[in-house]
mmCIF file with all atom_site columns, C-alpha atoms in Angstrom:
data_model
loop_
_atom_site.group_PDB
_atom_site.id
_atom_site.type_symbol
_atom_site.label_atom_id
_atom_site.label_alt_id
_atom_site.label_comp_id
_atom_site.label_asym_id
_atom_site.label_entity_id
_atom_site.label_seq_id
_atom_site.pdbx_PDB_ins_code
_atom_site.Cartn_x
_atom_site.Cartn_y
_atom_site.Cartn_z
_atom_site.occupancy
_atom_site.B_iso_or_equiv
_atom_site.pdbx_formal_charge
_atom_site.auth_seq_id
_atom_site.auth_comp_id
_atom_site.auth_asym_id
_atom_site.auth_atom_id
_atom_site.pdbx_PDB_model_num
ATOM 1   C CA . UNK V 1 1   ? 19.040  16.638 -1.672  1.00 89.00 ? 8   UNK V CA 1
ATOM 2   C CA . UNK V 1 2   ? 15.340  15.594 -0.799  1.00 95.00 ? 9   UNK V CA 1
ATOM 3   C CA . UNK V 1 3   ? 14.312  13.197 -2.954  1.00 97.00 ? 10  UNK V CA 1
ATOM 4   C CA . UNK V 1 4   ? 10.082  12.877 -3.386  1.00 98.00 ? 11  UNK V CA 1
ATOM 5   C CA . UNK V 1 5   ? 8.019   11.237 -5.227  1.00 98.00 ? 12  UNK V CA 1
ATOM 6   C CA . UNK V 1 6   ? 4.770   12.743 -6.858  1.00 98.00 ? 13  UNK V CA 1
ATOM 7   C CA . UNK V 1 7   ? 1.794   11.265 -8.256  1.00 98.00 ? 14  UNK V CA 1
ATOM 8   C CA . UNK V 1 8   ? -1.530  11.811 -9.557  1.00 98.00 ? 15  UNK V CA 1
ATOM 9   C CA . UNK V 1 9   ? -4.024  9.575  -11.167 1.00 98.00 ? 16  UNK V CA 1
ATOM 10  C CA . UNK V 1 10  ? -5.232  9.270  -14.437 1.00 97.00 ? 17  UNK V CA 1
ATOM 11  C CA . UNK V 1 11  ? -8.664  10.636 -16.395 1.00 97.00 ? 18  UNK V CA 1
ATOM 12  C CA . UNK V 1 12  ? -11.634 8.458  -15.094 1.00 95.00 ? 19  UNK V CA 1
ATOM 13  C CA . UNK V 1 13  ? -15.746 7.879  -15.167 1.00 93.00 ? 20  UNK V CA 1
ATOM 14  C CA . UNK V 1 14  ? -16.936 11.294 -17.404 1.00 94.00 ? 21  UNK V CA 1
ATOM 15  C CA . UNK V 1 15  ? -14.036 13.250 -16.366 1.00 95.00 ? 22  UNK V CA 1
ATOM 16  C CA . UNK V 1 16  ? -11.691 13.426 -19.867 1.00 96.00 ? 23  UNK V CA 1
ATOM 17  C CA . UNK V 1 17  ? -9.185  15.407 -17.600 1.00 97.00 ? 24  UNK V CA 1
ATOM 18  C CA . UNK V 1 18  ? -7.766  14.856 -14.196 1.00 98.00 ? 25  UNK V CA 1
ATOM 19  C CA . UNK V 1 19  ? -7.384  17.889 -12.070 1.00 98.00 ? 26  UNK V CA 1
ATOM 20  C CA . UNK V 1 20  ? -4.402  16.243 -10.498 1.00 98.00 ? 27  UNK V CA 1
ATOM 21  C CA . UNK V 1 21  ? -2.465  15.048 -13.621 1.00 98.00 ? 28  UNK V CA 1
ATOM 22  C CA . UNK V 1 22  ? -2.931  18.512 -15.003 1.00 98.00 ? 29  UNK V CA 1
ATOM 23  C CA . UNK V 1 23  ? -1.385  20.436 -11.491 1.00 98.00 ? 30  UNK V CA 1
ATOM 24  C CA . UNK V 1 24  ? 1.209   17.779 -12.206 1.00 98.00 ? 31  UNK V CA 1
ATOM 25  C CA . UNK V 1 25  ? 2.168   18.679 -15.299 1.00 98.00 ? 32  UNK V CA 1
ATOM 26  C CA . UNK V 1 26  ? 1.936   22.525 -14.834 1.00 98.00 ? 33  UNK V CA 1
ATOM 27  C CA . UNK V 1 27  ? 4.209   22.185 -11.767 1.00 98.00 ? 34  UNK V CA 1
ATOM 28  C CA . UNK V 1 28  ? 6.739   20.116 -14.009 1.00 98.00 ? 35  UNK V CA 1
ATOM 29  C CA . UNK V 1 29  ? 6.717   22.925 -16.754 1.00 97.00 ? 36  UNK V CA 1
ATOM 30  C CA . UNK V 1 30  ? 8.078   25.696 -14.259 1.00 98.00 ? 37  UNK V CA 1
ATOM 31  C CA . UNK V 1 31  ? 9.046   24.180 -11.066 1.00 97.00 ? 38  UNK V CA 1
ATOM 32  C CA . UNK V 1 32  ? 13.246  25.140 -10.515 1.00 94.00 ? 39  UNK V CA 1
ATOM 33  C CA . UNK V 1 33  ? 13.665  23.617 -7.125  1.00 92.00 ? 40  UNK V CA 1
ATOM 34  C CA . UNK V 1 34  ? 16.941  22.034 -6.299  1.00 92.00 ? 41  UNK V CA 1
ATOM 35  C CA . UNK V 1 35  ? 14.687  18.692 -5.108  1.00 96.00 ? 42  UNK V CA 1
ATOM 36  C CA . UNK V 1 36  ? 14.994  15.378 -6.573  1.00 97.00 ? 43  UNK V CA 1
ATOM 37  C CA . UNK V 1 37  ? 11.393  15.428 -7.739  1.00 97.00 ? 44  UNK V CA 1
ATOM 38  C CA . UNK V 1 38  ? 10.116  11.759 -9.414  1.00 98.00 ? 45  UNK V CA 1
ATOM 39  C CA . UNK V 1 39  ? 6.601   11.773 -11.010 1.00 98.00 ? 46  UNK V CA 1
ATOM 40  C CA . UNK V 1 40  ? 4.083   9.164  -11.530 1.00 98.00 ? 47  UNK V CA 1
ATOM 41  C CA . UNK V 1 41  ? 0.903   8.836  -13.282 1.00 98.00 ? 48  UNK V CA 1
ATOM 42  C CA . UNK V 1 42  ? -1.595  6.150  -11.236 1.00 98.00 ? 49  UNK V CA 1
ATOM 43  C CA . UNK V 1 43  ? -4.362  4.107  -13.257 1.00 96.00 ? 50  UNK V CA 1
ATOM 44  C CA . UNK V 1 44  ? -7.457  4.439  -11.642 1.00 96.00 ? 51  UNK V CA 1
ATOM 45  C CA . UNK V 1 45  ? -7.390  0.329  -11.191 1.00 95.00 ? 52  UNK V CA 1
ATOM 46  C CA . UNK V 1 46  ? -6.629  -0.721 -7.371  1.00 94.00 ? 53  UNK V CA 1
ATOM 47  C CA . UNK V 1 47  ? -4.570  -3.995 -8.323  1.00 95.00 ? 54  UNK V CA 1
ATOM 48  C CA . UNK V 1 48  ? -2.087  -1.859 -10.670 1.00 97.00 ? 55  UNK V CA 1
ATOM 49  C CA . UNK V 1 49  ? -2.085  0.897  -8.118  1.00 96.00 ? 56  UNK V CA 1
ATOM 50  C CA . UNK V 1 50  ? -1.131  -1.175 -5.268  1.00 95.00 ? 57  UNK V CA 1
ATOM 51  C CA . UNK V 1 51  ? 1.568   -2.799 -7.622  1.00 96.00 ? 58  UNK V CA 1
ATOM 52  C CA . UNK V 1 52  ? 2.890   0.740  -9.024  1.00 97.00 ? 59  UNK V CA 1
ATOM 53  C CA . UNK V 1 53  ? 2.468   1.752  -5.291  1.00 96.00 ? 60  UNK V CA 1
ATOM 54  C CA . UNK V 1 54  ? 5.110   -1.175 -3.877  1.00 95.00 ? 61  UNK V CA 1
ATOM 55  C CA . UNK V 1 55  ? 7.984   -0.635 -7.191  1.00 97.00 ? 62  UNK V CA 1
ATOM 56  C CA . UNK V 1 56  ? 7.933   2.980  -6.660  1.00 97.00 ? 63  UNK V CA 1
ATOM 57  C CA . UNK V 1 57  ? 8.116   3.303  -2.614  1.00 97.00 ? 64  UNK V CA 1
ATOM 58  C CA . UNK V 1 58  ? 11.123  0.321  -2.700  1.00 96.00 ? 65  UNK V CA 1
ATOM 59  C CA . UNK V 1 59  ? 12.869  3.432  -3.918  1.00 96.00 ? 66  UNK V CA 1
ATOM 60  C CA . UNK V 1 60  ? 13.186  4.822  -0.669  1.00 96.00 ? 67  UNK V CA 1
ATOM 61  C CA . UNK V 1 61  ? 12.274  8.335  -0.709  1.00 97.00 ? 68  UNK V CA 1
ATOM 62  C CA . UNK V 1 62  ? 12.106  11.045 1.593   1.00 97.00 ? 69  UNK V CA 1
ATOM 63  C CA . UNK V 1 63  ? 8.340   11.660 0.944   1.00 98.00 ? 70  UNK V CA 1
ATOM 64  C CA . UNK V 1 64  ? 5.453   10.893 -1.300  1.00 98.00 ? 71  UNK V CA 1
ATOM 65  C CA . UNK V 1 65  ? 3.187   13.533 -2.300  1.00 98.00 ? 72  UNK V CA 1
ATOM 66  C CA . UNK V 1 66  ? -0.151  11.723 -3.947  1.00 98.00 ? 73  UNK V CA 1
ATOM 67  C CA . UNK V 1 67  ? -2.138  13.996 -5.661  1.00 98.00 ? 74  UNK V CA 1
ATOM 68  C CA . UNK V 1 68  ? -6.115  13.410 -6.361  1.00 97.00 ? 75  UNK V CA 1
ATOM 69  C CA . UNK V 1 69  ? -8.598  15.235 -7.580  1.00 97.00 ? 76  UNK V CA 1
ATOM 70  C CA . UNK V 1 70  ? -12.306 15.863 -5.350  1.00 96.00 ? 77  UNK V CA 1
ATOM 71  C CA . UNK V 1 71  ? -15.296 17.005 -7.511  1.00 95.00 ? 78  UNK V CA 1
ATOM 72  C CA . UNK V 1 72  ? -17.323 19.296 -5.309  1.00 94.00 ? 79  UNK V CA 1
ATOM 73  C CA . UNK V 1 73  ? -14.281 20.531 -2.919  1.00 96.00 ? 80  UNK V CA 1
ATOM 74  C CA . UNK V 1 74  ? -13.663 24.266 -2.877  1.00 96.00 ? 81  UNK V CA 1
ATOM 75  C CA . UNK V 1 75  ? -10.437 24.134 -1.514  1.00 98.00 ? 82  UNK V CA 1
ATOM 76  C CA . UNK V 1 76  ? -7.241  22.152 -1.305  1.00 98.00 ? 83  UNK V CA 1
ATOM 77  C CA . UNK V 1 77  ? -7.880  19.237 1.338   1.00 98.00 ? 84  UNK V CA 1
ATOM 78  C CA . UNK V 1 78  ? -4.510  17.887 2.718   1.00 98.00 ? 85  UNK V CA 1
ATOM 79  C CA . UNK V 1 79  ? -5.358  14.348 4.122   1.00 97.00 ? 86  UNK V CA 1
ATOM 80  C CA . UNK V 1 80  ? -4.051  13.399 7.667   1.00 94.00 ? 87  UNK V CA 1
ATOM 81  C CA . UNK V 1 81  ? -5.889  9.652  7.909   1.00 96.00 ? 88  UNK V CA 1
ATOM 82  C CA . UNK V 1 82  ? -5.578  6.900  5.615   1.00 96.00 ? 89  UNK V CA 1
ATOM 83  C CA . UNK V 1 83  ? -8.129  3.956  5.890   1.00 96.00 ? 90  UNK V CA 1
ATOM 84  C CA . UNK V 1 84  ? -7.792  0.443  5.265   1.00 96.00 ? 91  UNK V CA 1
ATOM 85  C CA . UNK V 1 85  ? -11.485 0.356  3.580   1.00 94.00 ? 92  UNK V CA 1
ATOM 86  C CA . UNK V 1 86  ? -12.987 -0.447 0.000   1.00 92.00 ? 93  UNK V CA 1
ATOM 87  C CA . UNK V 1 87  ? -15.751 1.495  -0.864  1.00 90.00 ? 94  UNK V CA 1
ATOM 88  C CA . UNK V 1 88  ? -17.824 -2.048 -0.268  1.00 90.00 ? 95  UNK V CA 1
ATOM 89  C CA . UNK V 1 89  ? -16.574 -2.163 3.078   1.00 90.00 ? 96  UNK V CA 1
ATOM 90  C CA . UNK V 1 90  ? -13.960 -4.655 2.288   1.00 94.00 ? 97  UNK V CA 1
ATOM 91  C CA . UNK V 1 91  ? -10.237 -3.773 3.696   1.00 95.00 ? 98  UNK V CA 1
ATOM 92  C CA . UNK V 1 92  ? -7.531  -2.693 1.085   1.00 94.00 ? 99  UNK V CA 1
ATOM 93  C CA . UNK V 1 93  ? -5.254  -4.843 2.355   1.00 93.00 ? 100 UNK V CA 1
ATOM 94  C CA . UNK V 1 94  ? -5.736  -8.258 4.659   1.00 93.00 ? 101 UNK V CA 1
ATOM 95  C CA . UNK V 1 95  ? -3.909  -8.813 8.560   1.00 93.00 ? 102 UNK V CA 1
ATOM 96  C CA . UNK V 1 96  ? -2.974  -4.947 8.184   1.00 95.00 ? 103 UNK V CA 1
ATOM 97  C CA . UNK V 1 97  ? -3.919  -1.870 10.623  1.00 96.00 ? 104 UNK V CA 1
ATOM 98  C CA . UNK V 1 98  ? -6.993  -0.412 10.006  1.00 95.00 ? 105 UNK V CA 1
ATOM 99  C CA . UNK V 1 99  ? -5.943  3.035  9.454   1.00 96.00 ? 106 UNK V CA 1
ATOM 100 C CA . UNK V 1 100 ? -2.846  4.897  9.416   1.00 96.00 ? 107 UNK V CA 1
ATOM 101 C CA . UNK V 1 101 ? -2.112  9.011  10.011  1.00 96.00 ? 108 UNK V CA 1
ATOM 102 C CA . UNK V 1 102 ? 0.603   10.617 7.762   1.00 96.00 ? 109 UNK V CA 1
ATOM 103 C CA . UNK V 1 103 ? 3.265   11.726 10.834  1.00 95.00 ? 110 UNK V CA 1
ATOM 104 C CA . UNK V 1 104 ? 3.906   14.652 8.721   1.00 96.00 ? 111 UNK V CA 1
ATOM 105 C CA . UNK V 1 105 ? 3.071   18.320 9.831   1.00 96.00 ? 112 UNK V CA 1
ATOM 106 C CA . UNK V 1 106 ? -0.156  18.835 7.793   1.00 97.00 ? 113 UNK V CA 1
ATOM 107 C CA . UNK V 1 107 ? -1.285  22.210 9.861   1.00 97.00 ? 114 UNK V CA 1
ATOM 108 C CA . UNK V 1 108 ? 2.320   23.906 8.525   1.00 97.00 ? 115 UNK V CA 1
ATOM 109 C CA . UNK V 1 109 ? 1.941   23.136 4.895   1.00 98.00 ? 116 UNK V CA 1
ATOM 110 C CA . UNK V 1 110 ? -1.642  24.359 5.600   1.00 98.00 ? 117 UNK V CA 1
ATOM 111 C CA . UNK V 1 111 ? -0.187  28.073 7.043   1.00 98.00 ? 118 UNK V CA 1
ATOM 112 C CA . UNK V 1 112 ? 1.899   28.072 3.996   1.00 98.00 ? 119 UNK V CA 1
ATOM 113 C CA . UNK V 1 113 ? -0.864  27.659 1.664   1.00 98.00 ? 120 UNK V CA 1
ATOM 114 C CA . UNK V 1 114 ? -3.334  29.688 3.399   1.00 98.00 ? 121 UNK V CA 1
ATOM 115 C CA . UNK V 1 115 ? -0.444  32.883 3.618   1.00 98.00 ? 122 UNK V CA 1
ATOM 116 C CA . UNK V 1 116 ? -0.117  32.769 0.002   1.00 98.00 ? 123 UNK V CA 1
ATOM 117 C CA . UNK V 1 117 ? -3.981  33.252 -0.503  1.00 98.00 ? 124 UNK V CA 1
ATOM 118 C CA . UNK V 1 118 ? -4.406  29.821 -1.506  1.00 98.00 ? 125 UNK V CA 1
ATOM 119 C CA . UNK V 1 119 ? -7.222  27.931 0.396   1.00 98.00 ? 126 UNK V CA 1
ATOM 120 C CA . UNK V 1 120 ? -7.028  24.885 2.416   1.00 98.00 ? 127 UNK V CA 1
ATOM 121 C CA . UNK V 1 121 ? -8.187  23.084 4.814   1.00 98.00 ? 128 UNK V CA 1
ATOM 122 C CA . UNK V 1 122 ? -6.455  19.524 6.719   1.00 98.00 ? 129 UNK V CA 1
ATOM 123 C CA . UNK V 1 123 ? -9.067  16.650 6.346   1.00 95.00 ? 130 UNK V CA 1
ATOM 124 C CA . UNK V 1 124 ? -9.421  13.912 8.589   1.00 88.00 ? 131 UNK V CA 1
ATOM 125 C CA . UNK V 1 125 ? -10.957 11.413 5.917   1.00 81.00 ? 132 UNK V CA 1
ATOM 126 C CA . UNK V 1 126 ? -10.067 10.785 2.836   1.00 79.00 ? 133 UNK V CA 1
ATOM 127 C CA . UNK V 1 127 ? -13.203 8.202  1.756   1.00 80.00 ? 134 UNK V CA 1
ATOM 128 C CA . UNK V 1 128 ? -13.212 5.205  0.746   1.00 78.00 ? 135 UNK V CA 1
ATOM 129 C CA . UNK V 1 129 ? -11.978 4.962  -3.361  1.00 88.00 ? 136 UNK V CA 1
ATOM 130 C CA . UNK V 1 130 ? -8.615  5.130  -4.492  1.00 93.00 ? 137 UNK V CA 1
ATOM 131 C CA . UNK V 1 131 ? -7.638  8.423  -3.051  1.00 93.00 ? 138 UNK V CA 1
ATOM 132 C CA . UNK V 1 132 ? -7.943  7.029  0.252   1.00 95.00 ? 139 UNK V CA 1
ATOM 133 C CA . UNK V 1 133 ? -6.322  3.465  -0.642  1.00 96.00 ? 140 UNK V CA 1
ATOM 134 C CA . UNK V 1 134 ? -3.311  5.485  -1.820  1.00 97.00 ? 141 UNK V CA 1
ATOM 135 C CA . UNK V 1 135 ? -2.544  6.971  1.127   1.00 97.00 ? 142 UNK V CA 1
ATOM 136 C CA . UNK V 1 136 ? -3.099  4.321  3.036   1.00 97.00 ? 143 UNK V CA 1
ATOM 137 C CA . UNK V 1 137 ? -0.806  1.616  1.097   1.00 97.00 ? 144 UNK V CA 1
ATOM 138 C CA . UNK V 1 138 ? 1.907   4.413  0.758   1.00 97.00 ? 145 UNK V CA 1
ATOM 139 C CA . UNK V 1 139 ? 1.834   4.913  4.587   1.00 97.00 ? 146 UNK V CA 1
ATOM 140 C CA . UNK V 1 140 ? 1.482   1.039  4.869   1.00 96.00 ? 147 UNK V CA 1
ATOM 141 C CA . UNK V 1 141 ? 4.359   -0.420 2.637   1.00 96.00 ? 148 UNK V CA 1
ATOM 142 C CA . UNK V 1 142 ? 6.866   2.187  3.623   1.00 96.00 ? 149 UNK V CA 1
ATOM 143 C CA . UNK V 1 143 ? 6.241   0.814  7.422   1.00 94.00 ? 150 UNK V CA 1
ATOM 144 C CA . UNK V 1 144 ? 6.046   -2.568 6.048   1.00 93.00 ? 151 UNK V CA 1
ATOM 145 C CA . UNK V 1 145 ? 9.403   -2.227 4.316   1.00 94.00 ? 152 UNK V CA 1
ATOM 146 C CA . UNK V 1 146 ? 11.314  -0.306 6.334   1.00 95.00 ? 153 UNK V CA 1
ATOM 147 C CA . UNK V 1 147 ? 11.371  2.394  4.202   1.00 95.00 ? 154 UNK V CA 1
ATOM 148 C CA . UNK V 1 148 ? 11.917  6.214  5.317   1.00 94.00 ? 155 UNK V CA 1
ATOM 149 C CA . UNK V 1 149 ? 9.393   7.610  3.070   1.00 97.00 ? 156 UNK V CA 1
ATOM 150 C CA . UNK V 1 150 ? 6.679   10.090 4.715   1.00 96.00 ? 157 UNK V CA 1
ATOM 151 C CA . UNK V 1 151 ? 3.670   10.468 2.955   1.00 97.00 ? 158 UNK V CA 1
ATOM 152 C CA . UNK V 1 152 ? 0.423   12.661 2.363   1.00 96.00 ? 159 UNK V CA 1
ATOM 153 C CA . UNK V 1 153 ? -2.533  13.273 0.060   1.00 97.00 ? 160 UNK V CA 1
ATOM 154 C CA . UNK V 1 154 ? -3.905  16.119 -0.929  1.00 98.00 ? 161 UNK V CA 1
ATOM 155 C CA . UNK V 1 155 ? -7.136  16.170 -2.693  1.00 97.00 ? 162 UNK V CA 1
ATOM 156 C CA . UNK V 1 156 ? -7.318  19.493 -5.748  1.00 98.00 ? 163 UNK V CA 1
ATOM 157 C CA . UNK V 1 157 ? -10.947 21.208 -6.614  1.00 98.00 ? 164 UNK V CA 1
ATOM 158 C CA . UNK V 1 158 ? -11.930 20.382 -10.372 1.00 98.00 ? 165 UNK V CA 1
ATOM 159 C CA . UNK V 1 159 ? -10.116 22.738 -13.040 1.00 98.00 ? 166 UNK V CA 1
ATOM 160 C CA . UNK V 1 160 ? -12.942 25.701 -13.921 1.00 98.00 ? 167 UNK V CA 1
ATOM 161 C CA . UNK V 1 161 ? -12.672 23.941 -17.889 1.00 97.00 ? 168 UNK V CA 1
ATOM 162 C CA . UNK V 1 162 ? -13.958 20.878 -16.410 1.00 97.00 ? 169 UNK V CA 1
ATOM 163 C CA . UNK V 1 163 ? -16.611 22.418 -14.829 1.00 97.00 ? 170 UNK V CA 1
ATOM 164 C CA . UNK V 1 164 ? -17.837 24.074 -17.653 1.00 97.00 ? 171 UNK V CA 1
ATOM 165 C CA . UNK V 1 165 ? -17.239 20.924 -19.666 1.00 96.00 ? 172 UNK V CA 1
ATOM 166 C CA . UNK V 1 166 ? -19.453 18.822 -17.200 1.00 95.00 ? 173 UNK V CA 1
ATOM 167 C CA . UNK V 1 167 ? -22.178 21.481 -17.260 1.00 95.00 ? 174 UNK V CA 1
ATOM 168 C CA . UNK V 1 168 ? -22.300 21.261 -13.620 1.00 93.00 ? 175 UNK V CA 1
ATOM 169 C CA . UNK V 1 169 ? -21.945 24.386 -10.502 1.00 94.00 ? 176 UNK V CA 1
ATOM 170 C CA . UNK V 1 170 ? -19.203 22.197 -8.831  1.00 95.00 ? 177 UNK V CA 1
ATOM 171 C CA . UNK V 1 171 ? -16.826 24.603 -7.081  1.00 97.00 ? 178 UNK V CA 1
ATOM 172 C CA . UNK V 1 172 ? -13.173 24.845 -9.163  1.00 98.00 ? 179 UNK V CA 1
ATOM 173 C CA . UNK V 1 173 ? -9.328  26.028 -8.749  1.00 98.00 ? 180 UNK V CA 1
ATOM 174 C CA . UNK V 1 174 ? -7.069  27.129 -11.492 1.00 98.00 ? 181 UNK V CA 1
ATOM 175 C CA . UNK V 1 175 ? -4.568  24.596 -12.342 1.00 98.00 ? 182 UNK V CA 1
ATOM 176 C CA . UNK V 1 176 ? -1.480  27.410 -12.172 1.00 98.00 ? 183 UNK V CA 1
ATOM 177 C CA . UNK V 1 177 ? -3.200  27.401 -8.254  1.00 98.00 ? 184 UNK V CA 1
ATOM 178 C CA . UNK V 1 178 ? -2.918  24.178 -7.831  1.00 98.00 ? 185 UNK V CA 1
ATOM 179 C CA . UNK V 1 179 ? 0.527   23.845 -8.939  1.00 98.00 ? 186 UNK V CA 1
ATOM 180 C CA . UNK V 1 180 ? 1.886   26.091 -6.479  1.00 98.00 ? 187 UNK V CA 1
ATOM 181 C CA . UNK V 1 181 ? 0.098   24.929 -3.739  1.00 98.00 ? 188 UNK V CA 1
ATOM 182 C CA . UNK V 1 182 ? 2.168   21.346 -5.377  1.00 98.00 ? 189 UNK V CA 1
ATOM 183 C CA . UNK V 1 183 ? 5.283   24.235 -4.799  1.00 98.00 ? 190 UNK V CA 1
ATOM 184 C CA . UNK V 1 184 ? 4.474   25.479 -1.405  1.00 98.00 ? 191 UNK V CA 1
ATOM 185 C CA . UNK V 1 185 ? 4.091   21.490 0.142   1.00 98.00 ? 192 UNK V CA 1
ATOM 186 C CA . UNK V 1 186 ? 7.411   20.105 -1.468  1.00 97.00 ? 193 UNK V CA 1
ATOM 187 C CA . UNK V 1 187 ? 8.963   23.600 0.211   1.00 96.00 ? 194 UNK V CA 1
ATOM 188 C CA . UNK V 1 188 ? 7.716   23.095 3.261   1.00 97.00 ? 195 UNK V CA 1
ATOM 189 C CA . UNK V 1 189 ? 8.948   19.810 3.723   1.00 96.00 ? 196 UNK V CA 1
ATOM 190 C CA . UNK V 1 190 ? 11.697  19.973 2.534   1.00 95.00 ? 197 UNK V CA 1
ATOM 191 C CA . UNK V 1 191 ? 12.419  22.712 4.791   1.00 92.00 ? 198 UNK V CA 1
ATOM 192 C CA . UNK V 1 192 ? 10.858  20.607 7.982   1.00 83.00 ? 199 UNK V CA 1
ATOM 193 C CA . UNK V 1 193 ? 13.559  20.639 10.749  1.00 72.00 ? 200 UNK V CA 1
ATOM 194 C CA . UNK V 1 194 ? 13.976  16.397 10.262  1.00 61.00 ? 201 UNK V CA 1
ATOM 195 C CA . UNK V 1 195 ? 15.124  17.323 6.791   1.00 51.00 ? 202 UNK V CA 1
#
């Protein structure tokens, strides 16, 4: 049995929803896979998400899916490159690489998406805020601990209710979308011929 771990991050700033914690939840409600599936919710607070970050990965699993949400996307951006840089220029983490690319096969969860009409692109850069610093410390303290978990982000368009609620002409994806794009990714790893 594949055993993942999936996380998204909390309501933050003006946004009283989080694109990400609501895929989660709508994936939870109907997802029937035979996977081991864990969930998280993340604080958006770097020092509790770099602690959360180390408990959860010492659990050894087979991959962690980190979910985030990117006002302004149009389409589902699956990060490849994780960078070990604050948003003030300042690295995440001290004596540690300065970037690190998920090993896992980004351009065949993108297919997957993409044949069931869902769009997506693979992103070589995912900032510098806490999107970014997740993928980076999950990629960094399963190497640093010996752990076999493979990780990814992947960055979800705003919900079309928060659009509306932020009065703003932001591009948007329906959260029953987003939650089988959530579907198609644990699938298609889960299916990957080292698993």
């Amino acid at each position: 049995m594949t055993r993942i771990l999936l996380t998204a991050f909390e309501p933050y700033d003006r946004w009283k929803d989080n694109s990400s914690w609501l895929a989660l939840i709508d994936f939870t409600s109907w997802y029937d896979g035979s996977h081991d599936i864990t969930t998280r919710r993340y604080p958006v607070d770097l020092p509790k998400l770099r602690q959360q970050l180390r408990e959860d990965l010492a659990a050894n699993y087979d991959f962690a899916i980190h979910l985030g949400q990117a006002p302004g996307a149009s389409l589902i951006k699956l990060e490849a490159v994780g960078l070990n840089m604050r948003t003030n220029g300042e690295p995440l983490l001290v004596d540690a690489p300065a970037a690190y690319r998920t090993s896992l096969d980004l351009i065949a969860c993108q297919e997957r998406l993409l044949a069931a009409g869902i769009p997506t692109s693979v992103s070589h850069h995912a900032g510098t805020y806490l999107c970014n610093a997740a993928l980076y410390m999950s990629l960094h303290y399963s190497h640093e601990m010996g752990r076999r978990t493979e990780s990814l982000f992947v960055h979800l368009p705003l919900t079309p209710a928060q659009v509306v609620s932020d009065g703003s002409s932001h591009a948007s994806m329906s959260t029953p979308m987003e939650s089988a794009a959530i579907a198609l990714i644990v699938e298609q790893l889960a299916e990957a011929p080292s698993h």
